[in-house]
Short mmCIF file of C-alpha atoms and ligand atoms in Angstrom, two decimals:
data_model
loop_
_atom_site.label_atom_id
_atom_site.label_comp_id
_atom_site.label_asym_id
_atom_site.label_seq_id
_atom_site.Cartn_x
_atom_site.Cartn_y
_atom_site.Cartn_z
CA MET A 1 13.03 7.62 8.39
CA TYR A 2 9.32 7.12 8.90
CA THR A 3 9.58 4.96 11.99
CA GLN A 4 6.52 5.44 14.14
CA SER A 5 5.82 4.17 17.57
CA LEU A 6 3.29 1.36 17.24
CA ASP A 7 1.33 2.84 20.09
CA ILE A 8 0.85 6.57 19.86
CA PRO A 9 -1.25 7.93 22.73
CA GLY A 10 -3.94 10.30 21.53
CA ASN A 11 -3.76 9.10 17.96
CA VAL A 12 -4.89 5.55 18.47
CA GLN A 13 -8.62 5.01 18.22
CA PRO A 14 -10.17 2.77 20.90
CA ILE A 15 -11.62 -0.56 19.87
CA GLY A 16 -15.28 -0.22 20.69
CA ALA A 17 -16.79 -3.71 20.71
CA SER A 18 -18.52 -4.41 24.00
CA ALA A 19 -19.68 -7.84 25.14
CA ASP A 20 -23.34 -8.47 24.28
CA VAL A 21 -24.79 -11.07 26.63
CA ASN A 22 -27.50 -12.00 24.11
CA ALA A 23 -24.95 -12.76 21.38
CA SER A 24 -23.98 -16.31 20.37
CA PRO A 25 -21.01 -17.83 22.26
CA GLU A 26 -18.87 -17.40 19.11
CA GLN A 27 -19.81 -13.73 18.82
CA GLN A 28 -19.11 -13.22 22.52
CA ARG A 29 -15.65 -14.76 22.11
CA PHE A 30 -14.99 -12.55 19.09
CA ASP A 31 -16.16 -9.47 21.03
CA ALA A 32 -13.90 -10.42 23.94
CA VAL A 33 -10.90 -10.71 21.60
CA MET A 34 -11.74 -7.27 20.18
CA GLU A 35 -12.05 -5.78 23.64
CA ALA A 36 -8.75 -7.26 24.77
CA ASP A 37 -7.14 -6.04 21.52
CA GLY A 38 -6.13 -9.62 20.78
CA LYS A 39 -5.75 -11.50 17.51
CA ILE A 40 -8.23 -13.41 15.37
CA GLU A 41 -6.66 -16.36 13.56
CA PRO A 42 -7.93 -18.18 10.44
CA GLN A 43 -9.44 -21.09 12.42
CA ASP A 44 -11.41 -18.72 14.71
CA TRP A 45 -15.05 -17.84 14.19
CA MET A 46 -15.50 -14.31 12.86
CA PRO A 47 -18.51 -12.25 11.72
CA GLU A 48 -19.07 -12.44 7.98
CA ALA A 49 -18.76 -8.64 7.67
CA TYR A 50 -15.32 -8.71 9.39
CA ARG A 51 -14.19 -11.40 6.93
CA LYS A 52 -15.54 -9.45 3.94
CA THR A 53 -13.90 -6.20 5.04
CA LEU A 54 -10.54 -7.89 5.41
CA VAL A 55 -10.79 -9.78 2.12
CA ARG A 56 -11.59 -6.44 0.47
CA GLN A 57 -8.73 -4.55 2.06
CA ILE A 58 -6.06 -7.28 1.92
CA SER A 59 -6.83 -8.14 -1.70
CA GLN A 60 -6.83 -4.46 -2.75
CA HIS A 61 -3.51 -4.18 -0.98
CA ALA A 62 -2.14 -7.28 -2.78
CA HIS A 63 -3.33 -5.96 -6.16
CA SER A 64 -1.63 -2.61 -5.42
CA GLU A 65 1.69 -4.34 -4.78
CA ILE A 66 1.46 -6.32 -8.03
CA ILE A 67 0.24 -3.45 -10.23
CA GLY A 68 2.73 -1.23 -8.39
CA MET A 69 5.60 -3.22 -9.93
CA GLN A 70 4.86 -1.63 -13.31
CA PRO A 71 5.73 2.08 -13.01
CA GLU A 72 9.21 1.29 -11.69
CA GLY A 73 9.62 -2.00 -13.56
CA ASN A 74 9.47 0.02 -16.77
CA TRP A 75 12.82 1.55 -15.76
CA ILE A 76 14.83 -1.59 -14.94
CA SER A 77 16.34 -1.78 -18.43
CA ARG A 78 17.10 1.96 -18.40
CA ALA A 79 18.58 2.41 -14.90
CA PRO A 80 21.59 4.78 -15.10
CA SER A 81 24.17 2.40 -13.54
CA LEU A 82 24.68 -1.24 -12.64
CA LYS A 83 24.28 -0.36 -8.94
CA ARG A 84 20.94 1.39 -9.48
CA LYS A 85 19.74 -1.43 -11.75
CA ALA A 86 20.55 -4.07 -9.09
CA ILE A 87 18.79 -2.02 -6.39
CA LEU A 88 15.72 -1.45 -8.57
CA LEU A 89 15.51 -5.12 -9.56
CA ALA A 90 15.57 -6.12 -5.88
CA LYS A 91 12.95 -3.53 -4.99
CA VAL A 92 10.49 -4.46 -7.73
CA GLN A 93 10.97 -8.13 -6.85
CA ASP A 94 10.19 -7.29 -3.21
CA GLU A 95 6.90 -5.68 -4.29
CA GLY A 96 5.97 -8.92 -6.07
CA GLY A 97 6.79 -10.78 -2.85
CA HIS A 98 4.55 -8.44 -0.84
CA GLY A 99 1.71 -9.18 -3.23
CA LEU A 100 2.23 -12.91 -2.69
CA TYR A 101 2.27 -12.67 1.15
CA LEU A 102 -0.92 -10.63 0.97
CA TYR A 103 -2.73 -12.98 -1.43
CA SER A 104 -1.78 -15.79 0.96
CA ALA A 105 -3.15 -13.81 3.92
CA ALA A 106 -6.42 -13.23 2.02
CA GLU A 107 -6.62 -16.92 1.11
CA THR A 108 -6.70 -17.83 4.83
CA MET A 109 -10.16 -16.23 4.83
CA GLY A 110 -11.62 -18.74 2.40
CA VAL A 111 -11.20 -17.02 -0.98
CA SER A 112 -9.00 -18.44 -3.71
CA ARG A 113 -6.21 -16.56 -5.40
CA ASP A 114 -7.90 -17.24 -8.75
CA GLN A 115 -11.06 -15.48 -7.56
CA LEU A 116 -9.08 -12.46 -6.42
CA VAL A 117 -6.95 -12.25 -9.55
CA ASP A 118 -10.02 -12.70 -11.79
CA ALA A 119 -11.73 -9.77 -10.02
CA LEU A 120 -8.67 -7.58 -10.65
CA HIS A 121 -8.43 -8.58 -14.31
CA ALA A 122 -12.14 -7.99 -14.85
CA GLY A 123 -11.72 -4.44 -13.52
CA LYS A 124 -13.99 -5.21 -10.53
CA ALA A 125 -11.33 -4.95 -7.79
CA LYS A 126 -9.64 -1.74 -6.74
CA TYR A 127 -5.92 -1.10 -6.33
CA SER A 128 -4.16 2.03 -5.10
CA SER A 129 -4.85 5.12 -7.22
CA ILE A 130 -1.14 6.04 -7.15
CA PHE A 131 -0.06 3.41 -9.64
CA ASN A 132 -2.06 4.99 -12.43
CA TYR A 133 0.41 7.85 -12.89
CA THR A 134 3.29 7.94 -15.37
CA THR A 135 7.04 7.67 -14.76
CA PRO A 136 8.53 9.68 -17.65
CA THR A 137 12.01 10.17 -16.10
CA TRP A 138 14.50 8.36 -13.87
CA ALA A 139 13.72 10.91 -11.15
CA ASP A 140 10.13 9.58 -11.01
CA VAL A 141 11.56 6.23 -9.90
CA GLY A 142 13.41 7.93 -7.04
CA VAL A 143 10.31 9.89 -6.08
CA ILE A 144 8.23 6.69 -5.97
CA GLY A 145 10.73 5.28 -3.46
CA TRP A 146 10.88 8.43 -1.38
CA LEU A 147 7.24 9.54 -1.39
CA VAL A 148 5.12 6.55 -2.46
CA ASP A 149 6.96 4.02 -0.30
CA GLY A 150 7.19 6.67 2.43
CA ALA A 151 3.41 7.11 2.39
CA ALA A 152 2.94 3.35 2.25
CA ILE A 153 5.05 2.87 5.40
CA MET A 154 3.12 5.59 7.21
CA ASN A 155 -0.15 3.81 6.36
CA GLN A 156 1.15 0.29 6.98
CA ILE A 157 2.93 0.59 10.35
CA PRO A 158 -0.41 0.78 12.20
CA LEU A 159 -1.61 -2.25 10.19
CA CYS A 160 1.12 -4.31 11.94
CA ARG A 161 -1.26 -4.18 14.93
CA CYS A 162 -4.34 -5.20 12.97
CA THR A 163 -6.51 -7.73 14.84
CA TYR A 164 -6.32 -10.28 12.01
CA GLY A 165 -3.14 -12.25 12.73
CA PRO A 166 -2.01 -13.23 9.21
CA TYR A 167 -2.43 -9.65 7.91
CA ALA A 168 -0.62 -8.14 10.91
CA ARG A 169 2.30 -10.56 10.58
CA ALA A 170 2.60 -9.98 6.81
CA MET A 171 2.66 -6.23 7.45
CA ILE A 172 5.60 -6.47 9.89
CA ARG A 173 7.80 -8.03 7.23
CA ILE A 174 6.52 -5.75 4.47
CA CYS A 175 7.21 -2.62 6.52
CA LYS A 176 10.83 -3.65 7.05
CA GLU A 177 11.30 -4.01 3.31
CA GLU A 178 9.44 -0.79 2.55
CA SER A 179 11.87 1.04 4.78
CA PHE A 180 14.76 -0.03 2.51
CA HIS A 181 12.68 1.01 -0.51
CA GLN A 182 12.07 4.46 0.89
CA ARG A 183 15.74 5.00 1.70
CA GLN A 184 16.94 3.85 -1.71
CA GLY A 185 14.56 6.36 -3.34
CA PHE A 186 15.79 9.19 -1.15
CA ASP A 187 19.40 8.19 -1.81
CA ALA A 188 18.89 8.14 -5.59
CA LEU A 189 17.33 11.62 -5.45
CA LEU A 190 20.08 12.95 -3.17
CA SER A 191 22.69 11.87 -5.75
CA MET A 192 20.80 13.69 -8.48
CA MET A 193 20.45 16.81 -6.33
CA LYS A 194 24.26 16.90 -6.06
CA GLY A 195 24.51 16.73 -9.86
CA THR A 196 23.86 19.11 -12.75
CA GLN A 197 21.11 21.72 -12.95
CA ALA A 198 19.31 19.46 -15.44
CA GLN A 199 19.30 16.63 -12.89
CA LYS A 200 18.03 18.94 -10.14
CA ASP A 201 15.25 20.18 -12.43
CA MET A 202 14.32 16.61 -13.24
CA VAL A 203 13.92 15.80 -9.53
CA GLN A 204 11.85 18.93 -8.88
CA GLN A 205 9.55 18.17 -11.83
CA ALA A 206 9.02 14.61 -10.60
CA VAL A 207 8.20 15.89 -7.09
CA ASP A 208 5.69 18.31 -8.67
CA ARG A 209 4.05 15.40 -10.52
CA TRP A 210 3.76 13.04 -7.53
CA TRP A 211 3.10 15.22 -4.47
CA TRP A 212 -0.68 15.53 -4.76
CA PRO A 213 -1.36 11.95 -5.97
CA VAL A 214 0.73 10.71 -3.00
CA LEU A 215 -1.45 12.64 -0.55
CA MET A 216 -4.47 10.92 -2.14
CA MET A 217 -2.99 7.48 -1.33
CA PHE A 218 -4.26 7.81 2.26
CA GLY A 219 -7.84 7.66 0.99
CA PRO A 220 -10.79 10.07 1.19
CA SER A 221 -10.97 12.59 4.01
CA ASP A 222 -12.34 11.15 7.26
CA LYS A 223 -15.78 12.64 6.73
CA ASP A 224 -16.11 10.78 3.41
CA SER A 225 -14.47 7.52 4.47
CA ILE A 226 -17.26 4.96 4.44
CA HIS A 227 -15.35 2.08 6.05
CA SER A 228 -13.32 3.84 8.75
CA GLY A 229 -15.91 3.72 11.56
CA GLN A 230 -16.36 -0.05 11.39
CA SER A 231 -12.67 -0.70 10.73
CA PHE A 232 -11.78 1.20 13.93
CA GLN A 233 -14.30 -0.88 15.88
CA TRP A 234 -12.61 -4.05 14.65
CA GLY A 235 -9.05 -2.88 15.23
CA ILE A 236 -8.24 -3.03 11.53
CA LYS A 237 -7.65 0.69 11.26
CA ARG A 238 -5.81 2.44 14.10
CA ILE A 239 -5.14 5.91 12.75
CA SER A 240 -7.53 7.79 10.47
CA ASN A 241 -6.89 8.64 6.81
CA ASP A 242 -6.52 12.36 7.60
CA ASP A 243 -4.29 11.82 10.66
CA LEU A 244 -1.92 9.60 8.66
CA ARG A 245 -1.87 12.14 5.83
CA GLN A 246 -0.96 14.86 8.34
CA LYS A 247 1.84 12.79 9.86
CA PHE A 248 3.20 12.14 6.37
CA VAL A 249 3.14 15.84 5.43
CA ASP A 250 4.90 16.81 8.68
CA ALA A 251 7.64 14.20 8.20
CA THR A 252 8.14 14.95 4.51
CA VAL A 253 8.54 18.72 4.82
CA GLU A 254 11.79 18.20 6.75
CA GLN A 255 13.09 15.63 4.27
CA ALA A 256 12.31 17.95 1.34
CA LYS A 257 14.50 20.61 3.00
CA ILE A 258 17.44 18.18 3.24
CA LEU A 259 16.93 17.20 -0.37
CA GLY A 260 16.63 20.80 -1.52
CA VAL A 261 13.30 20.45 -3.33
CA THR A 262 10.13 22.51 -3.00
CA LEU A 263 6.83 20.78 -2.28
CA PRO A 264 4.36 22.19 -4.83
CA ASP A 265 1.83 23.68 -2.42
CA PRO A 266 1.75 27.46 -1.76
CA ASP A 267 -0.51 26.85 1.25
CA LEU A 268 1.96 24.54 2.98
CA LYS A 269 3.09 26.21 6.20
CA TRP A 270 3.73 25.44 9.86
CA ASN A 271 0.77 26.10 12.15
CA GLU A 272 2.18 26.83 15.60
CA GLU A 273 -1.20 26.39 17.29
CA ARG A 274 -1.79 22.92 15.85
CA LYS A 275 1.91 22.03 15.97
CA ALA A 276 1.45 20.66 12.45
CA HIS A 277 1.64 21.89 8.87
CA ASP A 278 -1.39 23.33 7.13
CA TYR A 279 -1.63 22.26 3.51
CA GLY A 280 -3.73 23.10 0.46
CA ALA A 281 -6.94 21.51 -0.78
CA ILE A 282 -6.71 18.06 -2.37
CA ASP A 283 -8.47 17.64 -5.71
CA TRP A 284 -10.92 14.91 -4.69
CA GLU A 285 -12.51 14.94 -8.14
CA GLU A 286 -9.21 13.78 -9.59
CA PHE A 287 -8.92 11.14 -6.87
CA TRP A 288 -12.33 9.59 -7.63
CA ARG A 289 -11.74 9.82 -11.37
CA VAL A 290 -8.53 7.81 -11.01
CA VAL A 291 -10.06 5.35 -8.51
CA ASN A 292 -12.95 4.78 -10.90
CA GLY A 293 -10.71 3.85 -13.83
CA ASP A 294 -10.05 7.13 -15.63
CA GLY A 295 -6.50 8.02 -14.57
CA PRO A 296 -3.55 8.56 -16.93
CA CYS A 297 -2.56 4.85 -16.98
CA ASN A 298 -5.47 2.74 -15.64
CA LYS A 299 -6.14 0.98 -18.93
CA GLU A 300 -2.46 0.40 -19.68
CA ARG A 301 -1.74 -0.98 -16.18
CA LEU A 302 -4.60 -3.47 -16.35
CA ALA A 303 -3.83 -4.54 -19.92
CA THR A 304 -0.16 -5.13 -19.03
CA ARG A 305 -1.16 -7.21 -15.99
CA VAL A 306 -3.65 -9.34 -17.94
CA LYS A 307 -1.08 -9.94 -20.70
CA ALA A 308 1.61 -10.95 -18.17
CA HIS A 309 -0.86 -13.38 -16.58
CA ASP A 310 -1.85 -14.88 -19.95
CA ASP A 311 1.78 -15.11 -21.09
CA GLY A 312 2.62 -16.95 -17.87
CA ALA A 313 -0.10 -19.60 -18.35
CA TRP A 314 2.43 -22.16 -19.63
CA VAL A 315 4.57 -21.73 -16.49
CA ARG A 316 1.58 -22.47 -14.24
CA GLU A 317 0.59 -25.44 -16.40
CA ALA A 318 4.16 -26.81 -16.39
CA ALA A 319 4.46 -26.40 -12.60
CA LEU A 320 1.15 -28.22 -12.08
CA ALA A 321 2.13 -31.04 -14.47
CA HIS A 322 5.46 -31.41 -12.64
CA ALA A 323 3.74 -31.50 -9.24
CA GLU A 324 1.29 -34.15 -10.49
CA LYS A 325 4.14 -36.26 -11.90
CA GLN A 326 6.02 -36.09 -8.60
CA ALA A 327 2.89 -36.99 -6.62
CA THR A 328 2.23 -40.01 -8.89
CA ARG A 329 5.86 -41.14 -8.53
CA ALA A 330 5.73 -40.79 -4.74
CA HIS A 331 2.47 -42.77 -4.70
CA GLN A 332 3.97 -45.56 -6.89
CA GLN A 333 7.09 -45.79 -4.72
CA ALA A 334 4.99 -46.00 -1.56
CA ALA A 335 2.81 -48.81 -3.04
N1 LIG B 401 -6.80 4.17 -4.18
O1 LIG B 401 -13.72 4.18 3.37
P1 LIG B 401 -12.34 4.30 2.85
C1 LIG B 401 2.86 -0.06 -2.07
C2 LIG B 401 -11.24 3.34 -1.76
S1 LIG B 401 1.24 -0.64 -2.29
C3 LIG B 401 -7.86 3.44 -4.58
O2 LIG B 401 -11.44 5.26 3.52
P2 LIG B 401 -10.73 2.10 3.84
C4 LIG B 401 3.83 -0.08 -3.16
C5 LIG B 401 -11.49 2.27 -0.70
O3 LIG B 401 -10.93 1.03 -1.10
C6 LIG B 401 0.41 -0.07 -0.83
N2 LIG B 401 -8.98 3.28 -3.82
O4 LIG B 401 -11.67 2.83 2.80
C7 LIG B 401 3.76 -1.05 -4.16
C8 LIG B 401 -13.00 2.29 -0.64
O5 LIG B 401 -13.53 1.63 -1.79
P3 LIG B 401 -14.38 0.21 -1.70
C9 LIG B 401 -1.06 0.01 -0.94
C10 LIG B 401 -8.98 3.88 -2.60
O6 LIG B 401 -10.47 0.73 3.33
C11 LIG B 401 4.63 -1.01 -5.24
C12 LIG B 401 -13.32 3.76 -0.82
O7 LIG B 401 -12.21 4.34 -1.48
N3 LIG B 401 -1.54 0.18 0.41
O8 LIG B 401 3.13 0.37 -1.01
O9 LIG B 401 -11.26 2.24 5.22
C13 LIG B 401 5.60 0.01 -5.34
C14 LIG B 401 -13.57 4.49 0.48
O10 LIG B 401 -12.40 4.63 1.27
C15 LIG B 401 -7.90 4.64 -2.13
C16 LIG B 401 -2.67 -0.37 0.89
O11 LIG B 401 -3.39 -1.01 0.17
C17 LIG B 401 -6.77 4.79 -2.96
N4 LIG B 401 -5.71 5.51 -2.61
O12 LIG B 401 -9.37 2.96 3.79
C18 LIG B 401 5.69 0.96 -4.32
C19 LIG B 401 -2.94 -0.17 2.36
N5 LIG B 401 -8.21 5.10 -0.89
O13 LIG B 401 -13.40 -0.83 -1.19
C20 LIG B 401 4.81 0.91 -3.23
C21 LIG B 401 -4.09 -0.99 2.89
C22 LIG B 401 -9.45 4.65 -0.61
O14 LIG B 401 -15.51 0.44 -0.76
N6 LIG B 401 -5.35 -0.30 2.79
N7 LIG B 401 -9.92 3.94 -1.64
O15 LIG B 401 -14.80 -0.08 -3.12
C23 LIG B 401 -5.77 0.65 3.66
O16 LIG B 401 -5.07 1.02 4.59
C24 LIG B 401 -7.15 1.22 3.47
O17 LIG B 401 -7.88 0.32 2.64
C25 LIG B 401 -7.16 2.65 2.86
C26 LIG B 401 -8.62 3.05 2.60
C27 LIG B 401 -6.54 3.64 3.84
C28 LIG B 401 -6.40 2.70 1.54
#
């Protein structure tokens, strides 16, 4: 539904690193890889700032996947049928898997998973603003699949071409799974829209709740995006926050028509000159409030995550003890 060409002329920003003859041989090699739009692998030399930027982004992404299990996970025991429960279980499990691929990708850059998880639990690391909103009805679960996963795919397809190999490869697999997630959400909503008036109202109310927070997922507007310039230079970012947001709006308007819901924006209309939809002003104050810890569920999400981690301590200890026992046995047998 959200398939994008991986190479969209006009939308793709050029990688701007140019070879500096006075740079160290390592830097020159790195610059040449950037210029050729190649891949940097874990064993390759890379500038410290490139490493830091990727650890920041990949770990924020991993945290988002793990925290993102909560809003939908809350509905597994209340799914309306066995079929929907099985689908939701698989989806939430996939999100956990995405978090694990991404932590592994971050670990290839010399940070440990413990360091990353500690930063999240201490409230020092960011995760996507979107997961701090509530899911009061079953329709919210469908809307997360349709809109939140839809926005995630839009943002993540260009990341499949990121210059850091492990991140790019993780994103290819994640995008395939996100595509199933998006379709299952749309399908659940379509069933409800064929149902009773109460079901239709429930879907519309959930769309009203999520539309604006979903647009915020793409990050601050380009003029306020502090990292975009450098991330374009390094081939981490390929399409700007605002351009991705626009592509998402344009794709979603058509889907909303098929579904029969109204997107809650009186300023949303086709602009023939731009060949794109105009849309209303985003409440950036709300965005920063939520990013900085004061959204409807920030405290609850973090507390639930810390408790799950603490409750799972015995599993980690048991797995370690088992691994040690096996290693000792293998050592004794070899002796
Ligand atoms: N929420 O300079 P900017 C999923 C921060 S999970 C919170 O534009 P950048 C799913 C940004 O980090 C998918 N913070 O930054 C899971 C920066 O702060 P710091 C999650 C945000 O990095 C379960 C500051 O604002 N996707 O799909 O160039 C169930 C300035 O921003 C947000 C990803 O993580 C936000 N929305 O661009 C269902 C995608 N936006 O670090 C679904 C990977 C911005 O200086 N990440 N900030 O303290 C990216 O593509 C980029 O990092 C962003 C931001 C486009 C998000």
